[in-house]
Amino acid sequence: MAMRIAIVGCGLIGHKRARALGPHALVAVADADPARAQKLAALHPGCEAVSSWQGVVGRSDVDVVVVATTNNALAEVTNAAVLARKHVLVEKPAARNASELAPILTNARRTGVTVKVGFNHRFHPAFARARALVDAGAVGPLLHIRARYGHGGRVGYDKEWRADPAIAGGGELLDQGVHLIDLSRWFLGDITEVRGHVGTFFWKMLVEDNGFLFLRTAAGQVAWLQASCTEWKNLFSFEIFGRGGKLQIDGLGGSYGVERLSYYKMLPQMGPPETTIWEFPGEDHSWRDEFDHFIRCIEQGTPPSGNLEDALAALEVVGEVYRQADAPAVHWETGQPRRRAV
């Protein structure tokens, strides 16, 4: 069934979402900058650029709202769309904190709409195959996860909206870190113990540029995670350790390098493992595959993979680390501890 889509937020991610709609019609877009809305609408015949997001979410000719705004508007727009009984795909982290997100979960359950959170990493082919291998028992019971995700920013990064705590709600832990938290939960299950540290080591901003996490499940499985924007060569590495082997995902395409899944199967005599490697070059189809999954969930009435409950759990982990830390490790200029501003 073809859906009628509206997009709120016409920046880089809004354009990526628009390109991933497949056979579904983009009928309306809105952005705080009208010129950006006009630019996106012009790429899609029949699409209307609307002056405000409020004029989009209540339209009778809209079935699905994609929310791709800055973090400070994610929850407000999503909640309004849910109350208007629209299905919603909202970009991660879905809100600046768990308290902003919780009412949306309540309202979505009451209205019966489907809400998907943009955890597109679950839909990268390396992760899809890794999940299938884990589910098939290829590495045995899972023991622990070790993961790193980072980029090096760019000139002026500390002047962008992600460096403003009022808009972003947090720094690198909230930005790329939620992907690592979500993926760890996807493989290991619910987190029952959280320890962490955040620091602003390099960038001249009031949010952290590095987050370090120790997570543990009720079964004793552990995840060691780091999210960084002082990673001078873009990096993605996610290792899943089981009793019978290991899975390692490296790269996400583009500046992160060719996406690759390595499967190290332990042999009875141990020693060097049997190794199988898959590479996934070319275009990133995770956005398309995630949207297709979202539409199937709407049609079938099934919960999406990467839903509001998953986002709430990830935000609770981030919030706990922020509460524990209270201050970044060092100030970028003085090298002394300082209080957090988020």
mmCIF file of C-alpha atoms in Angstrom:
data_model
loop_
_atom_site.group_PDB
_atom_site.id
_atom_site.type_symbol
_atom_site.label_atom_id
_atom_site.label_comp_id
_atom_site.label_asym_id
_atom_site.label_seq_id
_atom_site.Cartn_x
_atom_site.Cartn_y
_atom_site.Cartn_z
ATOM 1 C CA MET A 1 0.000 0.000 0.000
ATOM 2 C CA ALA A 2 1.407 3.376 -1.030
ATOM 3 C CA MET A 3 1.762 5.847 1.826
ATOM 4 C CA ARG A 4 1.628 9.641 1.715
ATOM 5 C CA ILE A 5 4.659 11.066 3.467
ATOM 6 C CA ALA A 6 5.519 14.407 5.039
ATOM 7 C CA ILE A 7 9.034 15.356 6.176
ATOM 8 C CA VAL A 8 9.719 17.902 8.911
ATOM 9 C CA GLY A 9 13.355 18.994 8.778
ATOM 10 C CA CYS A 10 14.905 19.432 5.340
ATOM 11 C CA GLY A 11 18.616 19.272 6.083
ATOM 12 C CA LEU A 12 21.040 16.491 5.197
ATOM 13 C CA ILE A 13 19.059 13.752 6.963
ATOM 14 C CA GLY A 14 15.741 14.993 5.583
ATOM 15 C CA HIS A 15 17.158 14.651 2.063
ATOM 16 C CA LYS A 16 18.465 11.157 2.849
ATOM 17 C CA ARG A 17 15.047 10.132 4.110
ATOM 18 C CA ALA A 18 13.352 11.591 1.026
ATOM 19 C CA ARG A 19 15.615 9.563 -1.264
ATOM 20 C CA ALA A 20 14.713 6.385 0.637
ATOM 21 C CA LEU A 21 10.916 6.575 0.273
ATOM 22 C CA GLY A 22 10.704 4.151 -2.645
ATOM 23 C CA PRO A 23 7.210 4.067 -4.196
ATOM 24 C CA HIS A 24 5.671 6.244 -1.497
ATOM 25 C CA ALA A 25 4.705 9.835 -2.284
ATOM 26 C CA LEU A 26 6.292 12.831 -0.587
ATOM 27 C CA VAL A 27 3.381 15.281 -0.366
ATOM 28 C CA ALA A 28 4.605 17.955 2.056
ATOM 29 C CA VAL A 29 7.790 19.231 3.704
ATOM 30 C CA ALA A 30 8.531 21.874 6.321
ATOM 31 C CA ASP A 31 11.654 23.425 7.780
ATOM 32 C CA ALA A 32 12.538 26.338 10.040
ATOM 33 C CA ASP A 33 14.347 27.691 6.969
ATOM 34 C CA PRO A 34 11.706 28.066 4.198
ATOM 35 C CA ALA A 35 14.393 28.005 1.500
ATOM 36 C CA ARG A 36 15.496 24.530 2.559
ATOM 37 C CA ALA A 37 11.894 23.307 2.434
ATOM 38 C CA GLN A 38 11.460 24.770 -1.050
ATOM 39 C CA LYS A 39 14.669 23.102 -2.204
ATOM 40 C CA LEU A 40 13.568 19.648 -1.046
ATOM 41 C CA ALA A 41 10.037 20.059 -2.388
ATOM 42 C CA ALA A 42 11.389 21.048 -5.813
ATOM 43 C CA LEU A 43 13.092 17.649 -6.094
ATOM 44 C CA HIS A 44 9.773 15.823 -5.710
ATOM 45 C CA PRO A 45 6.982 16.741 -8.160
ATOM 46 C CA GLY A 46 3.670 17.324 -6.391
ATOM 47 C CA CYS A 47 5.323 18.014 -3.037
ATOM 48 C CA GLU A 48 4.337 21.205 -1.213
ATOM 49 C CA ALA A 49 6.670 23.267 0.961
ATOM 50 C CA VAL A 50 4.689 24.300 4.037
ATOM 51 C CA SER A 51 5.587 27.308 6.190
ATOM 52 C CA SER A 52 5.424 25.497 9.553
ATOM 53 C CA TRP A 53 5.594 21.963 10.861
ATOM 54 C CA GLN A 54 2.217 22.446 12.557
ATOM 55 C CA GLY A 55 0.734 22.810 9.084
ATOM 56 C CA VAL A 56 2.138 19.440 8.094
ATOM 57 C CA VAL A 57 1.322 17.029 10.894
ATOM 58 C CA GLY A 58 -2.429 17.615 10.844
ATOM 59 C CA ARG A 59 -2.966 17.328 7.100
ATOM 60 C CA SER A 60 -5.602 14.833 6.009
ATOM 61 C CA ASP A 61 -3.497 13.789 3.012
ATOM 62 C CA VAL A 62 -0.553 12.671 5.191
ATOM 63 C CA ASP A 63 -0.260 9.119 6.532
ATOM 64 C CA VAL A 64 3.338 9.199 7.788
ATOM 65 C CA VAL A 65 5.470 11.987 9.237
ATOM 66 C CA VAL A 66 9.261 11.745 9.120
ATOM 67 C CA VAL A 67 10.841 13.972 11.775
ATOM 68 C CA ALA A 68 14.409 14.985 10.921
ATOM 69 C CA THR A 69 14.843 18.187 12.914
ATOM 70 C CA THR A 70 17.499 19.234 15.386
ATOM 71 C CA ASN A 71 17.229 17.422 18.718
ATOM 72 C CA ASN A 72 15.328 20.185 20.521
ATOM 73 C CA ALA A 73 12.305 19.793 18.216
ATOM 74 C CA LEU A 74 12.213 16.008 17.804
ATOM 75 C CA ALA A 75 9.923 15.252 20.729
ATOM 76 C CA GLU A 76 7.523 18.157 20.186
ATOM 77 C CA VAL A 77 6.954 17.414 16.503
ATOM 78 C CA THR A 78 6.710 13.664 17.051
ATOM 79 C CA ASN A 79 4.199 14.015 19.867
ATOM 80 C CA ALA A 80 2.014 16.341 17.807
ATOM 81 C CA ALA A 81 2.061 13.902 14.901
ATOM 82 C CA VAL A 82 1.184 10.988 17.186
ATOM 83 C CA LEU A 83 -1.736 12.935 18.661
ATOM 84 C CA ALA A 84 -2.865 13.651 15.089
ATOM 85 C CA ARG A 85 -2.835 9.852 14.588
ATOM 86 C CA LYS A 86 0.001 9.831 12.084
ATOM 87 C CA HIS A 87 2.598 7.107 11.926
ATOM 88 C CA VAL A 88 6.042 8.532 12.629
ATOM 89 C CA LEU A 89 9.668 7.833 11.839
ATOM 90 C CA VAL A 90 11.712 10.112 14.092
ATOM 91 C CA GLU A 91 15.470 10.440 13.865
ATOM 92 C CA LYS A 92 17.614 9.264 16.732
ATOM 93 C CA PRO A 93 17.919 10.097 19.585
ATOM 94 C CA ALA A 94 14.148 10.902 19.326
ATOM 95 C CA ALA A 95 14.416 13.443 22.178
ATOM 96 C CA ARG A 96 17.040 15.258 24.224
ATOM 97 C CA ASN A 97 16.380 13.063 27.251
ATOM 98 C CA ALA A 98 14.164 10.278 28.523
ATOM 99 C CA SER A 99 11.676 12.611 30.209
ATOM 100 C CA GLU A 100 10.920 14.272 26.865
ATOM 101 C CA LEU A 101 10.341 10.910 25.211
ATOM 102 C CA ALA A 102 8.228 9.110 27.824
ATOM 103 C CA PRO A 103 4.934 10.956 27.104
ATOM 104 C CA ILE A 104 5.217 10.093 23.404
ATOM 105 C CA LEU A 105 5.364 6.411 24.251
ATOM 106 C CA THR A 106 2.178 6.767 26.315
ATOM 107 C CA ASN A 107 0.395 8.663 23.541
ATOM 108 C CA ALA A 108 1.497 6.231 20.829
ATOM 109 C CA ARG A 109 0.073 3.324 22.797
ATOM 110 C CA ARG A 110 -3.191 5.206 23.285
ATOM 111 C CA THR A 111 -3.619 6.247 19.644
ATOM 112 C CA GLY A 112 -2.366 2.961 18.197
ATOM 113 C CA VAL A 113 0.018 4.497 15.677
ATOM 114 C CA THR A 114 3.390 3.020 14.758
ATOM 115 C CA VAL A 115 6.457 5.017 15.772
ATOM 116 C CA LYS A 116 9.912 4.006 14.530
ATOM 117 C CA VAL A 117 13.136 5.618 15.709
ATOM 118 C CA GLY A 118 15.917 6.135 13.166
ATOM 119 C CA PHE A 119 18.372 3.483 14.297
ATOM 120 C CA ASN A 120 19.424 2.776 10.722
ATOM 121 C CA HIS A 121 22.620 0.966 11.776
ATOM 122 C CA ARG A 122 20.495 -2.097 12.530
ATOM 123 C CA PHE A 123 19.773 -2.216 8.794
ATOM 124 C CA HIS A 124 23.335 -2.120 7.520
ATOM 125 C CA PRO A 125 23.994 -5.433 5.740
ATOM 126 C CA ALA A 126 26.905 -6.383 7.999
ATOM 127 C CA PHE A 127 24.682 -6.016 11.060
ATOM 128 C CA ALA A 128 21.781 -7.847 9.425
ATOM 129 C CA ARG A 129 24.055 -10.806 8.671
ATOM 130 C CA ALA A 130 25.690 -10.643 12.107
ATOM 131 C CA ARG A 131 22.290 -10.760 13.767
ATOM 132 C CA ALA A 132 21.301 -13.761 11.637
ATOM 133 C CA LEU A 133 24.523 -15.547 12.612
ATOM 134 C CA VAL A 134 23.973 -14.836 16.299
ATOM 135 C CA ASP A 135 20.366 -16.022 16.077
ATOM 136 C CA ALA A 136 21.577 -19.217 14.372
ATOM 137 C CA GLY A 137 23.998 -19.894 17.225
ATOM 138 C CA ALA A 138 27.109 -19.432 15.069
ATOM 139 C CA VAL A 139 29.151 -17.902 17.899
ATOM 140 C CA GLY A 140 27.363 -19.575 20.802
ATOM 141 C CA PRO A 141 26.128 -17.708 23.891
ATOM 142 C CA LEU A 142 27.265 -14.092 23.845
ATOM 143 C CA LEU A 143 29.895 -12.948 26.330
ATOM 144 C CA HIS A 144 30.647 -9.292 25.708
ATOM 145 C CA ILE A 145 30.831 -6.466 23.158
ATOM 146 C CA ARG A 146 33.576 -3.955 22.440
ATOM 147 C CA ALA A 147 32.789 -1.026 20.153
ATOM 148 C CA ARG A 148 34.148 2.322 19.011
ATOM 149 C CA TYR A 149 32.504 4.967 16.837
ATOM 150 C CA GLY A 150 34.036 8.296 16.003
ATOM 151 C CA HIS A 151 34.755 11.137 13.646
ATOM 152 C CA GLY A 152 37.087 14.120 13.757
ATOM 153 C CA GLY A 153 34.602 16.938 13.331
ATOM 154 C CA ARG A 154 35.429 19.768 10.945
ATOM 155 C CA VAL A 155 36.485 23.395 11.085
ATOM 156 C CA GLY A 156 33.831 25.250 13.071
ATOM 157 C CA TYR A 157 32.277 22.056 14.500
ATOM 158 C CA ASP A 158 32.219 23.609 17.964
ATOM 159 C CA LYS A 159 30.013 26.427 16.615
ATOM 160 C CA GLU A 160 27.374 24.125 15.126
ATOM 161 C CA TRP A 161 24.075 23.193 16.772
ATOM 162 C CA ARG A 162 25.443 19.905 18.086
ATOM 163 C CA ALA A 163 27.759 21.945 20.341
ATOM 164 C CA ASP A 164 24.862 23.869 21.896
ATOM 165 C CA PRO A 165 23.470 21.998 24.933
ATOM 166 C CA ALA A 166 20.100 23.734 24.697
ATOM 167 C CA ILE A 167 19.580 22.427 21.169
ATOM 168 C CA ALA A 168 21.454 19.130 21.219
ATOM 169 C CA GLY A 169 20.762 18.050 24.808
ATOM 170 C CA GLY A 170 24.222 16.491 25.051
ATOM 171 C CA GLY A 171 27.346 15.805 23.063
ATOM 172 C CA GLU A 172 28.966 12.872 21.314
ATOM 173 C CA LEU A 173 27.526 10.298 23.724
ATOM 174 C CA LEU A 174 24.016 11.404 22.746
ATOM 175 C CA ASP A 175 24.892 11.780 19.068
ATOM 176 C CA GLN A 176 26.803 8.705 17.875
ATOM 177 C CA GLY A 177 26.856 6.975 21.256
ATOM 178 C CA VAL A 178 23.143 6.122 21.140
ATOM 179 C CA HIS A 179 23.815 3.932 18.093
ATOM 180 C CA LEU A 180 26.374 1.900 20.050
ATOM 181 C CA ILE A 181 24.023 1.621 23.042
ATOM 182 C CA ASP A 182 21.131 0.560 20.820
ATOM 183 C CA LEU A 183 23.200 -2.047 18.975
ATOM 184 C CA SER A 184 24.553 -3.429 22.257
ATOM 185 C CA ARG A 185 21.011 -3.824 23.615
ATOM 186 C CA TRP A 186 19.922 -5.400 20.328
ATOM 187 C CA PHE A 187 22.441 -8.191 20.784
ATOM 188 C CA LEU A 188 22.737 -8.511 24.570
ATOM 189 C CA GLY A 189 19.313 -7.458 25.853
ATOM 190 C CA ASP A 190 18.360 -4.996 28.568
ATOM 191 C CA ILE A 191 21.068 -3.165 30.476
ATOM 192 C CA THR A 192 20.905 -3.364 34.263
ATOM 193 C CA GLU A 193 24.168 -1.633 35.228
ATOM 194 C CA VAL A 194 25.591 1.566 33.758
ATOM 195 C CA ARG A 195 28.904 3.221 34.418
ATOM 196 C CA GLY A 196 30.471 5.878 32.280
ATOM 197 C CA HIS A 197 32.536 8.970 31.826
ATOM 198 C CA VAL A 198 32.232 11.973 29.520
ATOM 199 C CA GLY A 199 34.900 14.539 28.744
ATOM 200 C CA THR A 200 35.509 17.588 26.600
ATOM 201 C CA PHE A 201 39.116 17.072 25.603
ATOM 202 C CA PHE A 202 39.581 19.115 22.434
ATOM 203 C CA TRP A 203 36.579 21.026 21.093
ATOM 204 C CA LYS A 204 35.690 24.434 22.557
ATOM 205 C CA MET A 205 32.121 23.552 23.484
ATOM 206 C CA LEU A 206 29.869 22.957 26.469
ATOM 207 C CA VAL A 207 29.041 19.356 25.595
ATOM 208 C CA GLU A 208 31.306 16.328 25.654
ATOM 209 C CA ASP A 209 33.456 15.321 22.713
ATOM 210 C CA ASN A 210 34.032 11.808 24.111
ATOM 211 C CA GLY A 211 31.877 9.328 25.970
ATOM 212 C CA PHE A 212 33.077 6.079 27.563
ATOM 213 C CA LEU A 213 30.659 3.387 28.739
ATOM 214 C CA PHE A 214 30.648 0.178 30.730
ATOM 215 C CA LEU A 215 27.282 -1.594 30.461
ATOM 216 C CA ARG A 216 26.225 -4.901 31.992
ATOM 217 C CA THR A 217 23.159 -7.093 31.624
ATOM 218 C CA ALA A 218 21.441 -9.132 34.320
ATOM 219 C CA ALA A 219 23.205 -12.210 32.887
ATOM 220 C CA GLY A 220 26.597 -10.568 33.414
ATOM 221 C CA GLN A 221 27.348 -9.777 29.766
ATOM 222 C CA VAL A 222 29.352 -6.589 29.285
ATOM 223 C CA ALA A 223 29.640 -3.871 26.632
ATOM 224 C CA TRP A 224 32.653 -1.535 26.496
ATOM 225 C CA LEU A 225 31.854 1.441 24.281
ATOM 226 C CA GLN A 226 33.456 4.696 23.193
ATOM 227 C CA ALA A 227 31.926 7.459 21.071
ATOM 228 C CA SER A 228 34.311 10.212 20.012
ATOM 229 C CA CYS A 229 34.562 13.325 17.869
ATOM 230 C CA THR A 230 38.315 13.430 18.351
ATOM 231 C CA GLU A 231 38.759 10.373 16.124
ATOM 232 C CA TRP A 232 40.914 12.026 13.479
ATOM 233 C CA LYS A 233 40.297 9.226 10.988
ATOM 234 C CA ASN A 234 36.622 8.283 10.936
ATOM 235 C CA LEU A 235 36.169 4.899 12.592
ATOM 236 C CA PHE A 236 33.478 2.324 13.201
ATOM 237 C CA SER A 237 34.311 -0.961 14.916
ATOM 238 C CA PHE A 238 31.851 -3.308 16.640
ATOM 239 C CA GLU A 239 33.020 -6.652 18.034
ATOM 240 C CA ILE A 240 30.683 -9.343 19.358
ATOM 241 C CA PHE A 241 32.320 -12.099 21.395
ATOM 242 C CA GLY A 242 30.671 -15.477 21.951
ATOM 243 C CA ARG A 243 31.790 -18.752 23.501
ATOM 244 C CA GLY A 244 32.211 -20.278 20.069
ATOM 245 C CA GLY A 245 33.525 -17.377 18.032
ATOM 246 C CA LYS A 246 33.592 -13.680 17.302
ATOM 247 C CA LEU A 247 31.888 -11.320 14.863
ATOM 248 C CA GLN A 248 33.531 -8.030 13.941
ATOM 249 C CA ILE A 249 31.904 -5.244 11.930
ATOM 250 C CA ASP A 250 34.246 -2.577 10.567
ATOM 251 C CA GLY A 251 33.349 0.454 8.475
ATOM 252 C CA LEU A 252 30.002 1.833 7.409
ATOM 253 C CA GLY A 253 30.961 2.848 3.891
ATOM 254 C CA GLY A 254 32.068 6.274 2.759
ATOM 255 C CA SER A 255 34.620 7.982 5.000
ATOM 256 C CA TYR A 256 34.331 5.125 7.513
ATOM 257 C CA GLY A 257 35.742 2.634 5.028
ATOM 258 C CA VAL A 258 34.241 -0.358 3.250
ATOM 259 C CA GLU A 259 31.681 -2.122 5.412
ATOM 260 C CA ARG A 260 33.004 -5.526 6.403
ATOM 261 C CA LEU A 261 31.858 -8.441 8.572
ATOM 262 C CA SER A 262 34.478 -10.899 9.825
ATOM 263 C CA TYR A 263 33.398 -14.208 11.363
ATOM 264 C CA TYR A 264 36.016 -15.952 13.486
ATOM 265 C CA LYS A 265 34.856 -19.479 14.324
ATOM 266 C CA MET A 266 36.661 -21.175 17.188
ATOM 267 C CA LEU A 267 37.855 -24.695 16.437
ATOM 268 C CA PRO A 268 37.769 -27.615 18.925
ATOM 269 C CA GLN A 269 41.551 -27.478 19.236
ATOM 270 C CA MET A 270 41.383 -23.681 19.562
ATOM 271 C CA GLY A 271 44.366 -21.863 18.056
ATOM 272 C CA PRO A 272 43.815 -19.742 14.897
ATOM 273 C CA PRO A 273 40.087 -19.588 14.124
ATOM 274 C CA GLU A 274 38.352 -20.436 10.890
ATOM 275 C CA THR A 275 37.788 -17.054 9.253
ATOM 276 C CA THR A 276 35.091 -15.879 6.845
ATOM 277 C CA ILE A 277 34.890 -12.288 5.645
ATOM 278 C CA TRP A 278 32.077 -10.534 3.802
ATOM 279 C CA GLU A 279 32.447 -7.070 2.293
ATOM 280 C CA PHE A 280 29.587 -4.740 1.369
ATOM 281 C CA PRO A 281 30.904 -2.017 -0.942
ATOM 282 C CA GLY A 282 28.791 0.520 -2.737
ATOM 283 C CA GLU A 283 25.867 2.686 -1.737
ATOM 284 C CA ASP A 284 24.448 2.696 1.791
ATOM 285 C CA HIS A 285 20.972 1.149 1.545
ATOM 286 C CA SER A 286 20.284 1.125 5.297
ATOM 287 C CA TRP A 287 17.989 4.167 5.028
ATOM 288 C CA ARG A 288 15.878 2.487 2.347
ATOM 289 C CA ASP A 289 15.799 -0.870 4.117
ATOM 290 C CA GLU A 290 14.837 0.765 7.404
ATOM 291 C CA PHE A 291 11.990 2.668 5.784
ATOM 292 C CA ASP A 292 10.716 -0.456 4.004
ATOM 293 C CA HIS A 293 10.723 -2.265 7.355
ATOM 294 C CA PHE A 294 8.817 0.628 8.939
ATOM 295 C CA ILE A 295 6.110 0.506 6.273
ATOM 296 C CA ARG A 296 5.754 -3.276 6.654
ATOM 297 C CA CYS A 297 5.284 -2.812 10.394
ATOM 298 C CA ILE A 298 2.501 -0.290 9.760
ATOM 299 C CA GLU A 299 0.778 -2.643 7.320
ATOM 300 C CA GLN A 300 1.149 -5.715 9.531
ATOM 301 C CA GLY A 301 0.593 -4.045 12.883
ATOM 302 C CA THR A 302 3.900 -5.325 14.264
ATOM 303 C CA PRO A 303 6.412 -3.452 16.448
ATOM 304 C CA PRO A 304 9.354 -2.029 14.510
ATOM 305 C CA SER A 305 12.954 -2.934 15.188
ATOM 306 C CA GLY A 306 14.317 0.193 16.830
ATOM 307 C CA ASN A 307 11.157 1.572 18.432
ATOM 308 C CA LEU A 308 10.266 4.071 21.150
ATOM 309 C CA GLU A 309 11.021 1.563 23.899
ATOM 310 C CA ASP A 310 14.507 1.064 22.441
ATOM 311 C CA ALA A 311 15.092 4.813 22.223
ATOM 312 C CA LEU A 312 13.855 5.323 25.775
ATOM 313 C CA ALA A 313 16.223 2.630 27.064
ATOM 314 C CA ALA A 314 19.166 4.228 25.220
ATOM 315 C CA LEU A 315 18.301 7.688 26.560
ATOM 316 C CA GLU A 316 18.080 6.304 30.091
ATOM 317 C CA VAL A 317 21.620 4.962 29.728
ATOM 318 C CA VAL A 318 22.864 8.340 28.448
ATOM 319 C CA GLY A 319 21.053 10.156 31.244
ATOM 320 C CA GLU A 320 22.587 7.889 33.865
ATOM 321 C CA VAL A 321 26.089 8.581 32.555
ATOM 322 C CA TYR A 322 25.415 12.314 32.606
ATOM 323 C CA ARG A 323 24.174 12.056 36.185
ATOM 324 C CA GLN A 324 27.248 10.109 37.232
ATOM 325 C CA ALA A 325 29.668 12.391 35.449
ATOM 326 C CA ASP A 326 28.231 15.776 36.450
ATOM 327 C CA ALA A 327 31.340 17.330 34.856
ATOM 328 C CA PRO A 328 33.461 16.637 31.798
ATOM 329 C CA ALA A 329 36.905 15.322 32.689
ATOM 330 C CA VAL A 330 38.836 18.376 31.576
ATOM 331 C CA HIS A 331 38.174 21.833 30.217
ATOM 332 C CA TRP A 332 39.528 22.284 26.682
ATOM 333 C CA GLU A 333 41.610 25.332 27.680
ATOM 334 C CA THR A 334 42.565 25.031 31.350
ATOM 335 C CA GLY A 335 42.927 21.259 31.586
ATOM 336 C CA GLN A 336 40.990 21.430 34.853
ATOM 337 C CA PRO A 337 37.672 19.756 35.739
ATOM 338 C CA ARG A 338 34.566 21.820 35.166
ATOM 339 C CA ARG A 339 30.855 21.443 35.690
ATOM 340 C CA ARG A 340 28.630 20.242 32.894
ATOM 341 C CA ALA A 341 26.372 22.711 31.132
ATOM 342 C CA VAL A 342 23.824 20.209 29.852
#
